[in-house]
mmCIF file of C-alpha atoms in Angstrom:
data_model
loop_
_atom_site.group_PDB
_atom_site.id
_atom_site.type_symbol
_atom_site.label_atom_id
_atom_site.label_comp_id
_atom_site.label_asym_id
_atom_site.label_seq_id
_atom_site.Cartn_x
_atom_site.Cartn_y
_atom_site.Cartn_z
ATOM 1 C CA MET A 747 14.197 7.257 29.588
ATOM 2 C CA HIS A 748 10.922 9.367 30.153
ATOM 3 C CA THR A 749 10.207 10.951 33.571
ATOM 4 C CA ASP A 750 6.745 10.948 35.184
ATOM 5 C CA ASP A 751 6.682 14.837 34.748
ATOM 6 C CA GLU A 752 6.821 14.274 31.121
ATOM 7 C CA PHE A 753 3.499 12.479 31.065
ATOM 8 C CA THR A 754 1.711 14.873 33.400
ATOM 9 C CA PRO A 755 -0.767 17.085 31.605
ATOM 10 C CA LYS A 756 0.079 20.951 31.951
ATOM 11 C CA PRO A 757 -3.068 22.720 33.309
ATOM 12 C CA GLU A 758 -5.086 24.564 30.683
ATOM 13 C CA LEU A 759 -6.663 26.636 33.417
ATOM 14 C CA ARG A 760 -5.249 27.758 36.694
ATOM 15 C CA ILE A 761 -7.822 28.719 39.305
ATOM 16 C CA ALA A 762 -6.979 30.142 42.897
ATOM 17 C CA VAL A 763 -9.681 30.168 45.581
ATOM 18 C CA TYR A 764 -9.379 32.519 48.562
ATOM 19 C CA ALA A 765 -9.398 30.633 51.949
ATOM 20 C CA PHE A 766 -9.862 32.258 55.402
ATOM 21 C CA ASP A 767 -10.570 31.255 58.832
ATOM 22 C CA GLY A 768 -14.024 31.051 59.605
ATOM 23 C CA ALA A 769 -14.898 29.951 55.974
ATOM 24 C CA THR A 770 -17.719 27.238 55.479
ATOM 25 C CA MET A 771 -16.663 23.976 53.953
ATOM 26 C CA PHE A 772 -19.598 24.271 51.613
ATOM 27 C CA HIS A 773 -18.305 27.694 50.210
ATOM 28 C CA LEU A 774 -14.532 26.378 49.947
ATOM 29 C CA SER A 775 -15.558 23.055 48.292
ATOM 30 C CA VAL A 776 -17.961 24.295 45.393
ATOM 31 C CA PRO A 777 -15.284 25.663 42.955
ATOM 32 C CA PRO A 778 -12.761 22.858 43.502
ATOM 33 C CA MET A 779 -15.715 20.441 43.031
ATOM 34 C CA VAL A 780 -16.946 21.751 40.004
ATOM 35 C CA PHE A 781 -13.659 22.679 38.286
ATOM 36 C CA GLY A 782 -12.164 19.372 39.442
ATOM 37 C CA GLU A 783 -14.800 17.480 37.771
ATOM 38 C CA VAL A 784 -13.807 19.313 34.276
ATOM 39 C CA THR A 785 -10.437 17.423 34.946
ATOM 40 C CA ARG A 786 -11.968 14.118 36.111
ATOM 41 C CA GLN A 787 -14.273 14.099 33.036
ATOM 42 C CA HIS A 788 -11.344 14.554 30.722
ATOM 43 C CA LEU A 789 -12.787 17.651 29.353
ATOM 44 C CA ALA A 790 -9.739 19.781 29.949
ATOM 45 C CA VAL A 791 -7.150 19.955 32.569
ATOM 46 C CA TRP A 792 -7.971 22.600 35.059
ATOM 47 C CA ASP A 793 -5.838 23.023 38.378
ATOM 48 C CA THR A 794 -7.593 24.746 41.480
ATOM 49 C CA ILE A 795 -5.538 25.702 44.501
ATOM 50 C CA LEU A 796 -6.498 27.380 47.835
ATOM 51 C CA PHE A 797 -4.601 30.539 48.836
ATOM 52 C CA ASN A 798 -4.632 33.345 51.429
ATOM 53 C CA GLU A 799 -2.218 36.095 52.453
ATOM 54 C CA LEU A 800 0.242 33.929 54.458
ATOM 55 C CA GLY A 801 -0.092 30.729 52.762
ATOM 56 C CA ALA A 802 -1.390 29.509 56.409
ATOM 57 C CA ASP A 803 -3.694 26.651 57.262
ATOM 58 C CA ILE A 804 -6.866 27.801 58.175
ATOM 59 C CA THR A 805 -9.695 26.481 60.478
ATOM 60 C CA THR A 806 -13.399 26.176 58.955
ATOM 61 C CA ASP A 807 -16.563 27.487 60.470
ATOM 62 C CA GLU A 808 -17.199 23.752 61.291
ATOM 63 C CA GLY A 809 -13.759 23.387 63.074
ATOM 64 C CA TYR A 810 -11.922 21.559 60.344
ATOM 65 C CA ARG A 811 -8.396 22.519 59.816
ATOM 66 C CA ILE A 812 -7.255 22.612 56.261
ATOM 67 C CA GLY A 813 -3.606 22.784 55.062
ATOM 68 C CA GLY A 814 -1.838 22.738 52.015
ATOM 69 C CA ILE A 815 -2.511 26.675 51.681
ATOM 70 C CA HIS A 816 -0.740 28.526 48.896
ATOM 71 C CA GLY A 817 0.521 32.154 49.211
ATOM 72 C CA LEU A 818 -0.312 34.981 47.144
ATOM 73 C CA GLU A 819 2.373 34.460 44.541
ATOM 74 C CA ASP A 820 1.097 31.386 43.765
ATOM 75 C CA ALA A 821 -2.573 32.926 43.344
ATOM 76 C CA LEU A 822 -1.051 35.876 41.245
ATOM 77 C CA GLY A 823 -0.322 33.452 38.053
ATOM 78 C CA ALA A 824 -3.813 32.126 38.220
ATOM 79 C CA ASP A 825 -6.163 32.579 35.207
ATOM 80 C CA VAL A 826 -9.144 32.934 37.404
ATOM 81 C CA ILE A 827 -9.251 34.066 41.087
ATOM 82 C CA VAL A 828 -12.464 33.090 43.235
ATOM 83 C CA ILE A 829 -13.226 34.704 46.326
ATOM 84 C CA ALA A 830 -15.752 31.921 47.274
ATOM 85 C CA SER A 831 -17.301 33.579 50.332
ATOM 86 C CA TRP A 832 -16.513 36.033 52.881
ATOM 87 C CA HIS A 833 -16.341 37.138 56.394
ATOM 88 C CA SER A 834 -19.793 37.382 58.239
ATOM 89 C CA ASP A 835 -18.825 41.098 59.368
ATOM 90 C CA LEU A 836 -18.309 41.949 56.036
ATOM 91 C CA ARG A 837 -14.978 43.558 56.791
ATOM 92 C CA ALA A 838 -12.871 45.239 53.927
ATOM 93 C CA PRO A 839 -10.433 42.969 52.268
ATOM 94 C CA SER A 840 -6.439 43.250 53.378
ATOM 95 C CA ALA A 841 -4.368 45.668 51.481
ATOM 96 C CA GLN A 842 -2.486 42.423 50.067
ATOM 97 C CA LEU A 843 -5.467 40.781 48.855
ATOM 98 C CA ALA A 844 -7.138 43.754 47.176
ATOM 99 C CA GLU A 845 -3.866 44.516 45.617
ATOM 100 C CA LEU A 846 -3.555 40.914 44.681
ATOM 101 C CA LEU A 847 -6.966 41.225 42.937
ATOM 102 C CA GLN A 848 -5.948 44.520 40.941
ATOM 103 C CA HIS A 849 -2.807 43.350 39.788
ATOM 104 C CA ALA A 850 -4.148 39.773 38.596
ATOM 105 C CA HIS A 851 -7.269 41.307 37.007
ATOM 106 C CA GLY A 852 -5.009 44.070 35.268
ATOM 107 C CA ASN A 853 -3.008 41.320 33.813
ATOM 108 C CA GLY A 854 -5.789 39.483 32.377
ATOM 109 C CA ALA A 855 -7.078 37.354 35.038
ATOM 110 C CA SER A 856 -10.976 36.764 35.701
ATOM 111 C CA VAL A 857 -12.322 37.481 39.244
ATOM 112 C CA ALA A 858 -15.456 35.903 40.817
ATOM 113 C CA GLY A 859 -17.083 37.127 43.929
ATOM 114 C CA LEU A 860 -19.255 34.320 44.904
ATOM 115 C CA CYS A 861 -21.886 35.003 47.661
ATOM 116 C CA LEU A 862 -20.707 37.566 50.092
ATOM 117 C CA GLY A 863 -17.292 37.422 48.182
ATOM 118 C CA ALA A 864 -18.835 40.175 45.873
ATOM 119 C CA PHE A 865 -18.150 42.399 49.011
ATOM 120 C CA PRO A 866 -14.149 42.132 48.541
ATOM 121 C CA VAL A 867 -14.445 42.285 44.912
ATOM 122 C CA ALA A 868 -16.181 45.534 44.803
ATOM 123 C CA ASP A 869 -14.200 46.986 47.716
ATOM 124 C CA SER A 870 -11.256 46.335 45.602
ATOM 125 C CA GLY A 871 -12.602 48.315 42.754
ATOM 126 C CA LEU A 872 -13.163 46.093 40.057
ATOM 127 C CA LEU A 873 -16.730 46.484 39.320
ATOM 128 C CA ASP A 874 -16.487 50.175 38.349
ATOM 129 C CA SER A 875 -20.148 50.818 38.824
ATOM 130 C CA ARG A 876 -21.252 47.748 36.900
ATOM 131 C CA PRO A 877 -24.260 45.637 37.738
ATOM 132 C CA ALA A 878 -23.676 42.973 40.786
ATOM 133 C CA VAL A 879 -25.234 40.492 43.005
ATOM 134 C CA THR A 880 -24.602 38.977 46.342
ATOM 135 C CA HIS A 881 -26.527 37.057 48.921
ATOM 136 C CA TRP A 882 -30.014 38.496 49.149
ATOM 137 C CA ARG A 883 -29.531 39.087 52.930
ATOM 138 C CA SER A 884 -26.832 41.723 52.399
ATOM 139 C CA LEU A 885 -28.239 43.362 49.289
ATOM 140 C CA ASN A 886 -29.174 46.212 51.120
ATOM 141 C CA GLN A 887 -25.536 46.665 52.939
ATOM 142 C CA PHE A 888 -24.142 46.134 49.453
ATOM 143 C CA SER A 889 -25.828 48.847 47.757
ATOM 144 C CA SER A 890 -25.147 51.163 50.762
ATOM 145 C CA ARG A 891 -21.615 50.514 50.745
ATOM 146 C CA HIS A 892 -21.239 50.792 46.814
ATOM 147 C CA PRO A 893 -24.182 53.241 45.803
ATOM 148 C CA GLY A 894 -22.923 53.729 42.376
ATOM 149 C CA THR A 895 -23.195 49.909 41.715
ATOM 150 C CA ASP A 896 -26.526 48.824 40.250
ATOM 151 C CA VAL A 897 -27.486 45.808 42.437
ATOM 152 C CA ASP A 898 -29.695 43.209 40.880
ATOM 153 C CA ARG A 899 -32.013 41.267 43.146
ATOM 154 C CA THR A 900 -33.294 38.709 40.935
ATOM 155 C CA VAL A 901 -30.677 36.996 39.250
ATOM 156 C CA LEU A 902 -28.162 33.992 40.484
ATOM 157 C CA TYR A 903 -25.155 35.449 38.909
ATOM 158 C CA ILE A 904 -23.798 38.260 36.670
ATOM 159 C CA ASP A 905 -20.696 37.753 34.529
ATOM 160 C CA HIS A 906 -19.002 40.657 32.738
ATOM 161 C CA GLY A 907 -16.296 38.515 31.260
ATOM 162 C CA ASP A 908 -13.564 39.795 33.358
ATOM 163 C CA VAL A 909 -15.677 40.178 36.956
ATOM 164 C CA MET A 910 -18.519 37.824 38.087
ATOM 165 C CA THR A 911 -20.665 37.690 41.064
ATOM 166 C CA SER A 912 -23.124 35.356 42.404
ATOM 167 C CA ALA A 913 -26.087 35.091 44.766
ATOM 168 C CA GLY A 914 -26.142 33.318 48.232
ATOM 169 C CA THR A 915 -24.673 30.083 48.839
ATOM 170 C CA ALA A 916 -25.813 27.254 46.487
ATOM 171 C CA ALA A 917 -25.859 29.901 43.591
ATOM 172 C CA ALA A 918 -22.194 29.193 43.676
ATOM 173 C CA ILE A 919 -22.560 26.208 41.773
ATOM 174 C CA ASP A 920 -24.503 27.888 39.147
ATOM 175 C CA ALA A 921 -21.854 30.421 38.726
ATOM 176 C CA CYS A 922 -19.198 27.715 38.726
ATOM 177 C CA LEU A 923 -21.166 25.704 35.970
ATOM 178 C CA HIS A 924 -21.430 28.910 34.009
ATOM 179 C CA LEU A 925 -17.890 29.587 33.984
ATOM 180 C CA VAL A 926 -17.405 26.034 32.621
ATOM 181 C CA ARG A 927 -19.967 26.737 29.955
ATOM 182 C CA SER A 928 -18.275 29.968 28.891
ATOM 183 C CA ARG A 929 -14.973 28.356 28.613
ATOM 184 C CA LEU A 930 -15.685 24.957 27.358
ATOM 185 C CA GLY A 931 -19.298 25.133 26.075
ATOM 186 C CA SER A 932 -22.559 23.714 26.857
ATOM 187 C CA ASP A 933 -22.081 20.078 26.214
ATOM 188 C CA ALA A 934 -19.151 20.165 28.882
ATOM 189 C CA ALA A 935 -21.269 22.073 31.405
ATOM 190 C CA ASN A 936 -24.012 19.651 30.872
ATOM 191 C CA GLN A 937 -21.717 16.707 31.553
ATOM 192 C CA VAL A 938 -20.233 18.292 34.552
ATOM 193 C CA ALA A 939 -23.755 18.927 35.888
ATOM 194 C CA ARG A 940 -24.955 15.527 35.260
ATOM 195 C CA SER A 941 -21.926 13.981 36.975
ATOM 196 C CA LEU A 942 -22.664 16.270 40.117
ATOM 197 C CA VAL A 943 -26.154 15.525 39.676
ATOM 198 C CA VAL A 944 -27.257 19.217 39.640
ATOM 199 C CA ALA A 945 -29.369 21.297 37.191
ATOM 200 C CA PRO A 946 -27.100 22.551 34.532
ATOM 201 C CA HIS A 947 -29.085 25.659 34.611
ATOM 202 C CA ARG A 948 -31.618 26.740 37.181
ATOM 203 C CA SER A 949 -34.741 28.847 36.163
ATOM 204 C CA GLY A 950 -35.372 31.961 38.116
ATOM 205 C CA GLY A 951 -33.208 33.638 40.584
ATOM 206 C CA GLN A 952 -33.015 34.335 44.337
ATOM 207 C CA ALA A 953 -35.994 36.505 44.465
ATOM 208 C CA GLN A 954 -38.328 33.902 45.058
ATOM 209 C CA TYR A 955 -36.456 32.894 48.143
ATOM 210 C CA ILE A 956 -36.470 36.716 49.838
ATOM 211 C CA ASP A 957 -38.962 36.913 52.638
ATOM 212 C CA ARG A 958 -40.748 40.320 52.335
ATOM 213 C CA PRO A 959 -42.550 41.171 55.720
ATOM 214 C CA VAL A 960 -45.293 43.440 56.008
ATOM 215 C CA PRO A 961 -44.289 46.749 57.592
ATOM 216 C CA GLN A 962 -45.528 47.394 61.158
ATOM 217 C CA VAL A 963 -48.306 49.838 61.248
ATOM 218 C CA ASN A 964 -49.935 51.364 64.231
ATOM 219 C CA SER A 965 -52.846 49.082 64.852
ATOM 220 C CA LEU A 966 -55.213 52.094 65.451
ATOM 221 C CA SER A 967 -54.286 54.069 62.520
ATOM 222 C CA PRO A 968 -56.631 54.740 59.386
ATOM 223 C CA ILE A 969 -53.996 52.999 57.414
ATOM 224 C CA SER A 970 -53.694 49.932 59.361
ATOM 225 C CA GLU A 971 -57.473 49.721 58.869
ATOM 226 C CA ALA A 972 -57.228 50.031 55.216
ATOM 227 C CA LEU A 973 -54.315 47.249 55.364
ATOM 228 C CA ASP A 974 -56.526 44.931 57.233
ATOM 229 C CA TRP A 975 -59.536 45.317 55.035
ATOM 230 C CA ALA A 976 -57.547 44.980 51.756
ATOM 231 C CA THR A 977 -55.924 41.555 53.226
ATOM 232 C CA GLN A 978 -59.307 40.194 54.067
ATOM 233 C CA HIS A 979 -60.529 41.192 50.084
ATOM 234 C CA LEU A 980 -57.482 40.119 48.058
ATOM 235 C CA ASP A 981 -60.062 37.810 46.314
ATOM 236 C CA GLU A 982 -61.911 40.884 44.868
ATOM 237 C CA ARG A 983 -60.762 43.152 42.245
ATOM 238 C CA ILE A 984 -60.148 46.190 44.784
ATOM 239 C CA ASP A 985 -57.905 49.230 43.930
ATOM 240 C CA VAL A 986 -56.283 52.050 45.823
ATOM 241 C CA VAL A 987 -59.828 54.022 45.676
ATOM 242 C CA ASP A 988 -61.385 51.208 47.784
ATOM 243 C CA MET A 989 -58.539 51.081 50.014
ATOM 244 C CA ALA A 990 -58.883 55.160 50.501
ATOM 245 C CA ARG A 991 -62.643 54.507 51.259
ATOM 246 C CA ALA A 992 -61.869 51.732 53.762
ATOM 247 C CA ALA A 993 -59.410 54.219 55.504
ATOM 248 C CA ARG A 994 -62.110 57.242 55.504
ATOM 249 C CA MET A 995 -59.730 59.294 53.851
ATOM 250 C CA SER A 996 -59.372 61.206 50.454
ATOM 251 C CA LEU A 997 -57.459 59.554 47.814
ATOM 252 C CA ARG A 998 -54.586 62.138 47.907
ATOM 253 C CA SER A 999 -54.190 62.050 51.838
ATOM 254 C CA PHE A 1000 -54.465 58.189 51.809
ATOM 255 C CA VAL A 1001 -51.768 57.908 49.314
ATOM 256 C CA ARG A 1002 -49.577 60.382 50.919
ATOM 257 C CA ALA A 1003 -49.912 58.872 54.320
ATOM 258 C CA PHE A 1004 -49.774 55.289 52.992
ATOM 259 C CA LYS A 1005 -46.146 56.060 51.585
ATOM 260 C CA GLU A 1006 -45.044 57.634 55.076
ATOM 261 C CA ASN A 1007 -46.190 54.833 57.049
ATOM 262 C CA THR A 1008 -45.235 51.829 54.923
ATOM 263 C CA GLY A 1009 -42.496 53.033 52.616
ATOM 264 C CA ASN A 1010 -44.677 51.895 49.516
ATOM 265 C CA THR A 1011 -47.590 52.821 47.175
ATOM 266 C CA PRO A 1012 -50.856 51.211 47.862
ATOM 267 C CA ALA A 1013 -50.819 49.818 44.412
ATOM 268 C CA ALA A 1014 -47.451 48.303 44.979
ATOM 269 C CA TRP A 1015 -48.315 46.871 48.389
ATOM 270 C CA LEU A 1016 -51.318 45.446 47.064
ATOM 271 C CA ARG A 1017 -49.649 43.593 44.294
ATOM 272 C CA GLU A 1018 -46.957 42.303 46.722
ATOM 273 C CA ARG A 1019 -49.978 41.041 48.997
ATOM 274 C CA ARG A 1020 -51.565 39.534 46.104
ATOM 275 C CA LEU A 1021 -48.311 37.611 45.251
ATOM 276 C CA ASP A 1022 -47.557 36.768 48.729
ATOM 277 C CA GLU A 1023 -51.073 34.896 48.861
ATOM 278 C CA ALA A 1024 -50.324 33.311 45.516
ATOM 279 C CA ARG A 1025 -46.954 31.868 46.720
ATOM 280 C CA ARG A 1026 -48.747 30.569 49.711
ATOM 281 C CA LEU A 1027 -51.374 28.625 47.542
ATOM 282 C CA LEU A 1028 -48.783 27.417 45.340
ATOM 283 C CA GLU A 1029 -46.802 25.932 48.483
ATOM 284 C CA LEU A 1030 -50.010 24.589 50.502
ATOM 285 C CA THR A 1031 -52.728 23.742 47.827
ATOM 286 C CA ASP A 1032 -52.998 21.773 44.661
ATOM 287 C CA LEU A 1033 -55.173 24.675 43.234
ATOM 288 C CA GLY A 1034 -55.039 25.245 39.587
ATOM 289 C CA ILE A 1035 -53.322 28.413 38.333
ATOM 290 C CA ASP A 1036 -56.900 29.711 37.194
ATOM 291 C CA ALA A 1037 -58.254 29.386 40.711
ATOM 292 C CA ILE A 1038 -55.160 30.790 42.329
ATOM 293 C CA ALA A 1039 -55.478 33.910 40.221
ATOM 294 C CA SER A 1040 -59.086 34.452 40.853
ATOM 295 C CA ARG A 1041 -58.352 33.880 44.710
ATOM 296 C CA CYS A 1042 -55.662 36.583 44.785
ATOM 297 C CA GLY A 1043 -57.444 39.183 42.825
ATOM 298 C CA PHE A 1044 -55.666 39.123 39.500
ATOM 299 C CA ALA A 1045 -57.608 39.873 36.408
ATOM 300 C CA SER A 1046 -56.503 36.538 34.787
ATOM 301 C CA PRO A 1047 -53.907 33.568 35.012
ATOM 302 C CA VAL A 1048 -51.972 35.459 32.336
ATOM 303 C CA THR A 1049 -51.883 38.509 34.670
ATOM 304 C CA LEU A 1050 -50.747 36.389 37.435
ATOM 305 C CA ARG A 1051 -47.917 34.825 35.361
ATOM 306 C CA GLN A 1052 -46.814 38.130 34.332
ATOM 307 C CA ASN A 1053 -46.590 39.721 37.726
ATOM 308 C CA PHE A 1054 -44.774 36.588 39.386
ATOM 309 C CA HIS A 1055 -42.293 36.416 36.680
ATOM 310 C CA ALA A 1056 -41.485 40.143 37.085
ATOM 311 C CA ALA A 1057 -41.474 39.887 40.909
ATOM 312 C CA TYR A 1058 -39.415 36.511 41.132
ATOM 313 C CA ALA A 1059 -38.239 35.587 38.003
ATOM 314 C CA THR A 1060 -39.848 32.352 37.794
ATOM 315 C CA THR A 1061 -43.199 30.995 36.733
ATOM 316 C CA PRO A 1062 -45.909 29.899 39.146
ATOM 317 C CA SER A 1063 -45.682 26.120 38.174
ATOM 318 C CA GLU A 1064 -41.820 26.095 38.742
ATOM 319 C CA TYR A 1065 -42.090 27.795 41.907
ATOM 320 C CA ARG A 1066 -44.734 25.104 43.149
ATOM 321 C CA ARG A 1067 -42.414 22.271 41.772
ATOM 322 C CA ARG A 1068 -39.682 23.908 43.908
ATOM 323 C CA PHE A 1069 -41.435 24.875 47.221
ATOM 324 C CA ASP A 1070 -44.442 22.394 47.387
ATOM 325 C CA ALA A 1071 -44.625 22.084 51.080
ATOM 326 C CA ARG A 1072 -47.107 18.905 50.683
ATOM 327 C CA ARG A 1073 -44.145 16.888 49.237
ATOM 328 C CA ARG A 1074 -43.096 14.277 51.688
ATOM 329 C CA VAL A 1075 -39.252 13.925 52.380
ATOM 330 C CA GLY A 1076 -37.888 11.323 50.135
ATOM 331 C CA SER A 1077 -40.610 11.513 47.549
ATOM 332 C CA ALA A 1078 -39.426 11.421 43.892
ATOM 333 C CA VAL A 1079 -38.584 15.016 42.395
#
């Protein structure tokens, strides 16, 4: 006579997701949702658990109580360990968690730090100065904390095979789908994505979501006059010489003073303002790319596309499709 256990498929991949008090439901749910779909679609048998240092229940940021949390000993046997998010104060990981990550990684487990989860992964010494990414709001803090790590501000995730980090919030879905793709192939990842009604691969990166505030400059300074003048003449083929003339300064003095006041070069500042205006026109108007290039002072649509892609890792057309502010709620996409 057979027992029920004989008919229970053995997990082909064990995944442990770190859970802590104050974590959001979204961050905690993404890995089990994506990886659970692998099993539900009969693509493989993947088992996902939640764990923490004490194996204790947690209360999420939304106030929900979650039980069934495993201890560190269960996570140690996982094939993949995921830090799906992290504390908003960006505290260092506990000695127990850091030791677990190091030990599991040393035994061949893959480690993923999603969103702010990149911080404890890096704090545990697993990146070894390799490129990483995290939520765009915390990129500067990450760079300051790990100056030897090259932070990529454009991508949605970076996978080194043994360690992966991802950009903010919803980029966790992209990273988890990538893990499915790397383990089971593109067909499996596409099937999971279709079932979840998400894109199997999103174009571009988080650079297109980042606000780039214009530095505040003394409104009575010559540099401020030059900034105002340039902003009003973006549709013209102005350059640094023209801006220096508007400030009534020599070119050398203007470039030096501009850098001191804005932290940027005149050419880079002008390019960013042109791109900001291009984004605004893409969001709020139905102007064609040729017209937008002309209004923003780019030599040609090709020049606009090249600069746009270099800055935001996506095309103007794709950006408009995603951020068109004129699109009504509930309209077809």
